[in-house]
């Protein structure tokens, strides 16, 4: 190897390749380095601190070569523990390289080498340098986590013994190592595998809560804290002593100790609230003080207490008398501090021309398509934006006091509802109209945080507050403008419920201006808020479409990278919200050219395709035939993306050392856009499918090991079944067994989409479905009877069972009694639609074939029938015949007794609609 000016070449023979290290004596414990070899290792360590990338590359190559020599690791531990003449960063680096070697190939270390390393670690844990002690601690826990806790039986006893040392460094070093082991191996420490060392360790740790050094006290609490959440038996046996000791440290002068005390109390609140209840009043008083601690890390730990308490059933009773103190403290914590403002460039107003740095852009994960049904109530439960609380400061994606205070106020608003307002409204007025922007901004955040919980009580104030917030959208401070966007989005539901000219129009006008703001953070907040407004307003936006599209398209030319991705989302949501109203030549002419231009600019391996594909999928579904001029290149590219990803996955599985694993998100997003095309274009997609190998690709995707790929495949299969069954039919005999095996509720969304696709296939196959019924029926019946199955899956399963029964009644009807009750309860809340219609026809046909199967649960059938608003005439007749047939069968008297059990509303509806 040629030597370079910065890295002298190793003359490798210094290191032995046989299993005996180059030792002066027979035992590893007396190992001594070869002087020349040591100098080369030191030179390597110096070079590896060089910022030059070429040097780094040479260093990496050298490390690879040296790892062939087992006693290279002896040199590394020697530099770390014995070479006091070297500077600390070099010694520490030697330890960290050794840690990486341990991680990668500890199993292949010869016994004398691993023994030497272990011995050196324990001998030097009390090094005078805190950096070296910490490095040795990391090395010890890395060896321990390599399955070595069992193989190193004297490690824990020796470390615990060293805690008794009079020497501070030894005690602190041993505690540091123990804390890391407790963090990395907490479960193992509480197991029989090691003879339950915690029985000795926990009482030992508790003794050190009273140590004179704050660092040691802090280590001791941190060690015990690792065992709270898993309720380690040894801790539960000492729980009262632990709590007593914590209380004794409550006002410790060291912030790290106070932080660990707060953390312990927060965890105890979750797992042993019974032990805290007797002291709850004083704990709350204590946490009120700590939430205002001068040290922000302590305040943040304490603030978590309110978030955790809100989840406890006792929250309301425990906190009711403390709200007067707590609310102002939380509100105060919601202000930006000076450091936040510097980090957020709060004084920079115009930055739209500054390109984004790559780390500004959080990785996006595509959420695979799930097929759901429309309900009586418009939004399915659990559909609220889960990331709503991601309110404002993305740039501070680190959890901080402001975010924690806002989250706490949000959850408490959901617990106390309007009872919170008397404590809050007097404060709010002063904040919202405050001349200092930082305080005004925090007031707007408060208003947004309580929106969900206190909506009822806020309604009387909204006619005054919403116009004020709309005014704040043009505040001179960017951070005020951006938080106003977020808070207004939290009240979008109310805005849309009022006459449009009153608030919707002014809000929309101002938000669209903010989408074109000169500050990137405001653009982002406005785009997200507008997407929320679109979801709430839906077709209310149709009169303003031209104006909205002008703005969104103008933003295309203005936005930097990160906000472009959010803009795609706003456009996709607009398409979802207004649907076919978007299918107007003038709108298509505005919207499609910039999107297609981006589409052409992006390479197949660019992750920015994800949001763009999602956006186009929504547009294709909304435009329907209006998308025809664009569909061919879009369709072809999606097929190519799927094909490329499958090919890459195949190469990777055959030669994992030569190829990288593909990012399957490309395939998932492409499958979802193909679904959007099939749904939007309907029969028009037939020619595209005919000219491609999509069915072959789909066959592979349906068997992919990644659940999200299968989930999207089944959605596409269902959409193609509806759009062009002629191409699906020849594959049915291959597809059905795969669909059957995926009826596994462990993977909810996969199972849901497979179920839906089977239902769609039934409707196309008719009686030809018969040979496939045994592949799916038992699984479907099992799913519908399974406790805690999500609503969407139950509904799709019920629809598919009904559809199977519709086309193959002789095969399905014998099982009627096993599913009729959950079938009826699943479908009573679904709106009248085609899917519900076909399922109910199926159930009626099956009752005709096996009337005995419904007898025991007939009241549930009556209730399900009554859920129809206006069934088609022939379906109404089927209901009529079954109801009257049952009534005649049992006789007038029995029927009267039976119908006495009906709730009044059910009785009324059946009498009015069916005369029974």
mmCIF file of N, CA, C and O in Angstrom, residues 523-582:
data_model
loop_
_atom_site.group_PDB
_atom_site.id
_atom_site.type_symbol
_atom_site.label_atom_id
_atom_site.label_comp_id
_atom_site.label_asym_id
_atom_site.label_seq_id
_atom_site.Cartn_x
_atom_site.Cartn_y
_atom_site.Cartn_z
ATOM 1 N N UNK A 523 -45.373 30.364 4.854
ATOM 2 C CA UNK A 523 -45.898 29.608 3.694
ATOM 3 C C UNK A 523 -46.319 28.206 4.136
ATOM 4 O O UNK A 523 -47.409 27.720 3.809
ATOM 5 N N UNK A 524 -45.431 27.565 4.900
ATOM 6 C CA UNK A 524 -45.681 26.182 5.326
ATOM 7 C C UNK A 524 -46.922 26.110 6.214
ATOM 8 O O UNK A 524 -47.802 25.265 6.017
ATOM 9 N N UNK A 525 -47.006 27.019 7.202
ATOM 10 C CA UNK A 525 -48.149 27.000 8.126
ATOM 11 C C UNK A 525 -49.446 27.283 7.371
ATOM 12 O O UNK A 525 -50.484 26.671 7.632
ATOM 13 N N UNK A 526 -49.376 28.213 6.413
ATOM 14 C CA UNK A 526 -50.584 28.584 5.665
ATOM 15 C C UNK A 526 -51.045 27.431 4.777
ATOM 16 O O UNK A 526 -52.239 27.137 4.676
ATOM 17 N N UNK A 527 -50.078 26.769 4.151
ATOM 18 C CA UNK A 527 -50.421 25.631 3.284
ATOM 19 C C UNK A 527 -51.083 24.518 4.089
ATOM 20 O O UNK A 527 -52.084 23.942 3.665
ATOM 21 N N UNK A 528 -50.526 24.208 5.256
ATOM 22 C CA UNK A 528 -51.101 23.152 6.099
ATOM 23 C C UNK A 528 -52.484 23.562 6.591
ATOM 24 O O UNK A 528 -53.418 22.753 6.616
ATOM 25 N N UNK A 529 -52.618 24.819 7.008
ATOM 26 C CA UNK A 529 -53.913 25.293 7.511
ATOM 27 C C UNK A 529 -54.949 25.255 6.391
ATOM 28 O O UNK A 529 -56.109 24.890 6.603
ATOM 29 N N UNK A 530 -54.512 25.607 5.184
ATOM 30 C CA UNK A 530 -55.455 25.624 4.069
ATOM 31 C C UNK A 530 -55.931 24.209 3.747
ATOM 32 O O UNK A 530 -57.105 23.986 3.445
ATOM 33 N N UNK A 531 -55.019 23.235 3.882
ATOM 34 C CA UNK A 531 -55.408 21.835 3.644
ATOM 35 C C UNK A 531 -56.487 21.416 4.653
ATOM 36 O O UNK A 531 -57.458 20.738 4.301
ATOM 37 N N UNK A 532 -56.337 21.845 5.915
ATOM 38 C CA UNK A 532 -57.356 21.523 6.934
ATOM 39 C C UNK A 532 -58.681 22.199 6.587
ATOM 40 O O UNK A 532 -59.751 21.598 6.699
ATOM 41 N N UNK A 533 -58.602 23.458 6.159
ATOM 42 C CA UNK A 533 -59.813 24.188 5.778
ATOM 43 C C UNK A 533 -60.501 23.485 4.607
ATOM 44 O O UNK A 533 -61.733 23.346 4.582
ATOM 45 N N UNK A 534 -59.716 22.992 3.656
ATOM 46 C CA UNK A 534 -60.290 22.283 2.502
ATOM 47 C C UNK A 534 -61.068 21.056 2.962
ATOM 48 O O UNK A 534 -62.177 20.794 2.497
ATOM 49 N N UNK A 535 -60.481 20.296 3.897
ATOM 50 C CA UNK A 535 -61.153 19.085 4.387
ATOM 51 C C UNK A 535 -62.483 19.424 5.029
ATOM 52 O O UNK A 535 -63.450 18.689 4.913
ATOM 53 N N UNK A 536 -62.510 20.537 5.769
ATOM 54 C CA UNK A 536 -63.753 20.919 6.463
ATOM 55 C C UNK A 536 -64.777 21.511 5.495
ATOM 56 O O UNK A 536 -65.961 21.248 5.594
ATOM 57 N N UNK A 537 -64.302 22.332 4.555
ATOM 58 C CA UNK A 537 -65.244 23.093 3.715
ATOM 59 C C UNK A 537 -65.771 22.281 2.544
ATOM 60 O O UNK A 537 -66.887 22.515 2.066
ATOM 61 N N UNK A 538 -64.975 21.324 2.050
ATOM 62 C CA UNK A 538 -65.380 20.494 0.909
ATOM 63 C C UNK A 538 -65.953 21.337 -0.228
ATOM 64 O O UNK A 538 -65.329 22.286 -0.665
ATOM 65 N N UNK A 539 -67.187 21.038 -0.644
ATOM 66 C CA UNK A 539 -67.722 21.698 -1.844
ATOM 67 C C UNK A 539 -68.065 23.175 -1.617
ATOM 68 O O UNK A 539 -68.358 23.882 -2.575
ATOM 69 N N UNK A 540 -68.013 23.642 -0.359
ATOM 70 C CA UNK A 540 -68.220 25.092 -0.116
ATOM 71 C C UNK A 540 -67.174 25.910 -0.880
ATOM 72 O O UNK A 540 -67.334 27.102 -1.096
ATOM 73 N N UNK A 541 -66.058 25.258 -1.242
ATOM 74 C CA UNK A 541 -64.971 25.992 -1.898
ATOM 75 C C UNK A 541 -65.184 26.132 -3.403
ATOM 76 O O UNK A 541 -64.467 26.868 -4.061
ATOM 77 N N UNK A 542 -66.178 25.394 -3.938
ATOM 78 C CA UNK A 542 -66.335 25.356 -5.395
ATOM 79 C C UNK A 542 -66.440 26.754 -6.025
ATOM 80 O O UNK A 542 -65.764 27.028 -7.021
ATOM 81 N N UNK A 543 -67.214 27.686 -5.444
ATOM 82 C CA UNK A 543 -67.314 29.010 -6.089
ATOM 83 C C UNK A 543 -65.964 29.736 -6.183
ATOM 84 O O UNK A 543 -65.798 30.640 -6.995
ATOM 85 N N UNK A 544 -65.010 29.363 -5.352
ATOM 86 C CA UNK A 544 -63.740 30.110 -5.308
ATOM 87 C C UNK A 544 -62.604 29.349 -6.000
ATOM 88 O O UNK A 544 -61.445 29.715 -5.866
ATOM 89 N N UNK A 545 -62.944 28.240 -6.694
ATOM 90 C CA UNK A 545 -61.892 27.363 -7.217
ATOM 91 C C UNK A 545 -60.874 28.077 -8.092
ATOM 92 O O UNK A 545 -59.666 27.846 -7.986
ATOM 93 N N UNK A 546 -61.362 28.979 -8.946
ATOM 94 C CA UNK A 546 -60.471 29.644 -9.883
ATOM 95 C C UNK A 546 -59.403 30.434 -9.123
ATOM 96 O O UNK A 546 -58.195 30.342 -9.390
ATOM 97 N N UNK A 547 -59.882 31.190 -8.135
ATOM 98 C CA UNK A 547 -59.027 32.028 -7.296
ATOM 99 C C UNK A 547 -58.021 31.155 -6.514
ATOM 100 O O UNK A 547 -56.823 31.452 -6.442
ATOM 101 N N UNK A 548 -58.516 30.042 -5.957
ATOM 102 C CA UNK A 548 -57.655 29.142 -5.165
ATOM 103 C C UNK A 548 -56.556 28.556 -6.063
ATOM 104 O O UNK A 548 -55.371 28.554 -5.708
ATOM 105 N N UNK A 549 -56.964 28.079 -7.257
ATOM 106 C CA UNK A 549 -55.981 27.449 -8.145
ATOM 107 C C UNK A 549 -54.932 28.452 -8.616
ATOM 108 O O UNK A 549 -53.743 28.122 -8.692
ATOM 109 N N UNK A 550 -55.355 29.690 -8.885
ATOM 110 C CA UNK A 550 -54.377 30.716 -9.282
ATOM 111 C C UNK A 550 -53.287 30.841 -8.228
ATOM 112 O O UNK A 550 -52.101 30.912 -8.536
ATOM 113 N N UNK A 551 -53.726 30.873 -6.962
ATOM 114 C CA UNK A 551 -52.752 31.040 -5.872
ATOM 115 C C UNK A 551 -51.832 29.834 -5.768
ATOM 116 O O UNK A 551 -50.613 29.972 -5.690
ATOM 117 N N UNK A 552 -52.410 28.631 -5.753
ATOM 118 C CA UNK A 552 -51.606 27.419 -5.563
ATOM 119 C C UNK A 552 -50.614 27.245 -6.715
ATOM 120 O O UNK A 552 -49.465 26.851 -6.512
ATOM 121 N N UNK A 553 -51.051 27.568 -7.929
ATOM 122 C CA UNK A 553 -50.165 27.421 -9.080
ATOM 123 C C UNK A 553 -49.057 28.481 -9.030
ATOM 124 O O UNK A 553 -47.899 28.206 -9.341
ATOM 125 N N UNK A 554 -49.401 29.687 -8.583
ATOM 126 C CA UNK A 554 -48.377 30.736 -8.461
ATOM 127 C C UNK A 554 -47.303 30.313 -7.450
ATOM 128 O O UNK A 554 -46.105 30.559 -7.636
ATOM 129 N N UNK A 555 -47.761 29.632 -6.369
ATOM 130 C CA UNK A 555 -46.816 29.180 -5.330
ATOM 131 C C UNK A 555 -45.787 28.197 -5.899
ATOM 132 O O UNK A 555 -44.651 28.127 -5.422
ATOM 133 N N UNK A 556 -46.179 27.471 -6.945
ATOM 134 C CA UNK A 556 -45.249 26.524 -7.566
ATOM 135 C C UNK A 556 -43.948 27.189 -7.968
ATOM 136 O O UNK A 556 -42.865 26.648 -7.799
ATOM 137 N N UNK A 557 -44.085 28.376 -8.533
ATOM 138 C CA UNK A 557 -42.895 29.062 -9.027
ATOM 139 C C UNK A 557 -42.117 29.734 -7.903
ATOM 140 O O UNK A 557 -40.987 30.178 -8.087
ATOM 141 N N UNK A 558 -42.705 29.817 -6.737
ATOM 142 C CA UNK A 558 -42.158 30.628 -5.657
ATOM 143 C C UNK A 558 -41.474 29.779 -4.586
ATOM 144 O O UNK A 558 -40.529 30.205 -3.936
ATOM 145 N N UNK A 559 -41.979 28.548 -4.396
ATOM 146 C CA UNK A 559 -41.580 27.758 -3.226
ATOM 147 C C UNK A 559 -40.219 27.093 -3.368
ATOM 148 O O UNK A 559 -39.840 26.641 -4.446
ATOM 149 N N UNK A 560 -39.510 27.016 -2.230
ATOM 150 C CA UNK A 560 -38.308 26.202 -2.144
ATOM 151 C C UNK A 560 -38.739 24.744 -1.918
ATOM 152 O O UNK A 560 -39.908 24.444 -1.744
ATOM 153 N N UNK A 561 -37.739 23.888 -1.859
ATOM 154 C CA UNK A 561 -37.963 22.438 -1.859
ATOM 155 C C UNK A 561 -38.966 21.942 -0.815
ATOM 156 O O UNK A 561 -39.954 21.281 -1.120
ATOM 157 N N UNK A 562 -38.744 22.279 0.457
ATOM 158 C CA UNK A 562 -39.547 21.698 1.548
ATOM 159 C C UNK A 562 -41.028 22.066 1.412
ATOM 160 O O UNK A 562 -41.915 21.223 1.563
ATOM 161 N N UNK A 563 -41.303 23.327 1.102
ATOM 162 C CA UNK A 563 -42.695 23.759 1.036
ATOM 163 C C UNK A 563 -43.414 23.257 -0.211
ATOM 164 O O UNK A 563 -44.636 23.118 -0.207
ATOM 165 N N UNK A 564 -42.637 22.953 -1.257
ATOM 166 C CA UNK A 564 -43.254 22.352 -2.441
ATOM 167 C C UNK A 564 -43.966 21.059 -2.063
ATOM 168 O O UNK A 564 -45.050 20.752 -2.550
ATOM 169 N N UNK A 565 -43.328 20.299 -1.166
ATOM 170 C CA UNK A 565 -43.897 19.009 -0.777
ATOM 171 C C UNK A 565 -45.222 19.209 -0.053
ATOM 172 O O UNK A 565 -46.154 18.423 -0.182
ATOM 173 N N UNK A 566 -45.322 20.318 0.726
ATOM 174 C CA UNK A 566 -46.562 20.601 1.462
ATOM 175 C C UNK A 566 -47.622 21.135 0.494
ATOM 176 O O UNK A 566 -48.806 20.880 0.637
ATOM 177 N N UNK A 567 -47.137 21.842 -0.529
ATOM 178 C CA UNK A 567 -48.054 22.373 -1.545
ATOM 179 C C UNK A 567 -48.749 21.221 -2.298
ATOM 180 O O UNK A 567 -49.947 21.277 -2.562
ATOM 181 N N UNK A 568 -47.983 20.164 -2.624
ATOM 182 C CA UNK A 568 -48.608 19.005 -3.278
ATOM 183 C C UNK A 568 -49.768 18.489 -2.426
ATOM 184 O O UNK A 568 -50.818 18.108 -2.918
ATOM 185 N N UNK A 569 -49.548 18.455 -1.117
ATOM 186 C CA UNK A 569 -50.575 17.942 -0.208
ATOM 187 C C UNK A 569 -51.813 18.829 -0.247
ATOM 188 O O UNK A 569 -52.943 18.346 -0.275
ATOM 189 N N UNK A 570 -51.603 20.147 -0.258
ATOM 190 C CA UNK A 570 -52.750 21.069 -0.292
ATOM 191 C C UNK A 570 -53.537 20.897 -1.590
ATOM 192 O O UNK A 570 -54.775 20.959 -1.601
ATOM 193 N N UNK A 571 -52.824 20.656 -2.704
ATOM 194 C CA UNK A 571 -53.519 20.478 -3.988
ATOM 195 C C UNK A 571 -54.268 19.142 -4.002
ATOM 196 O O UNK A 571 -55.421 19.055 -4.439
ATOM 197 N N UNK A 572 -53.623 18.088 -3.484
ATOM 198 C CA UNK A 572 -54.288 16.782 -3.415
ATOM 199 C C UNK A 572 -55.533 16.831 -2.550
ATOM 200 O O UNK A 572 -56.588 16.283 -2.905
ATOM 201 N N UNK A 573 -55.422 17.527 -1.406
ATOM 202 C CA UNK A 573 -56.576 17.630 -0.498
ATOM 203 C C UNK A 573 -57.702 18.430 -1.149
ATOM 204 O O UNK A 573 -58.881 18.125 -0.969
ATOM 205 N N UNK A 574 -57.337 19.449 -1.920
ATOM 206 C CA UNK A 574 -58.353 20.234 -2.641
ATOM 207 C C UNK A 574 -59.120 19.308 -3.586
ATOM 208 O O UNK A 574 -60.359 19.322 -3.631
ATOM 209 N N UNK A 575 -58.382 18.466 -4.313
ATOM 210 C CA UNK A 575 -59.031 17.541 -5.253
ATOM 211 C C UNK A 575 -59.950 16.580 -4.507
ATOM 212 O O UNK A 575 -61.087 16.322 -4.929
ATOM 213 N N UNK A 576 -59.481 16.055 -3.367
ATOM 214 C CA UNK A 576 -60.329 15.150 -2.573
ATOM 215 C C UNK A 576 -61.585 15.868 -2.103
ATOM 216 O O UNK A 576 -62.658 15.271 -2.006
ATOM 217 N N UNK A 577 -61.445 17.156 -1.781
ATOM 218 C CA UNK A 577 -62.556 17.890 -1.160
ATOM 219 C C UNK A 577 -63.617 18.331 -2.156
ATOM 220 O O UNK A 577 -64.792 18.338 -1.841
ATOM 221 N N UNK A 578 -63.203 18.735 -3.360
ATOM 222 C CA UNK A 578 -64.221 19.237 -4.311
ATOM 223 C C UNK A 578 -64.598 18.193 -5.361
ATOM 224 O O UNK A 578 -65.562 18.357 -6.091
ATOM 225 N N UNK A 579 -63.796 17.103 -5.444
ATOM 226 C CA UNK A 579 -64.173 15.995 -6.325
ATOM 227 C C UNK A 579 -64.373 16.421 -7.771
ATOM 228 O O UNK A 579 -63.596 17.212 -8.315
ATOM 229 N N UNK A 580 -65.460 15.945 -8.366
ATOM 230 C CA UNK A 580 -65.669 16.133 -9.820
ATOM 231 C C UNK A 580 -65.839 17.596 -10.217
ATOM 232 O O UNK A 580 -65.744 17.939 -11.398
ATOM 233 N N UNK A 581 -66.073 18.484 -9.225
ATOM 234 C CA UNK A 581 -66.202 19.914 -9.563
ATOM 235 C C UNK A 581 -64.905 20.465 -10.158
ATOM 236 O O UNK A 581 -64.896 21.527 -10.763
ATOM 237 N N UNK A 582 -63.817 19.736 -9.942
ATOM 238 C CA UNK A 582 -62.529 20.176 -10.481
ATOM 239 C C UNK A 582 -62.442 19.893 -11.982
ATOM 240 O O UNK A 582 -61.590 20.441 -12.678
#
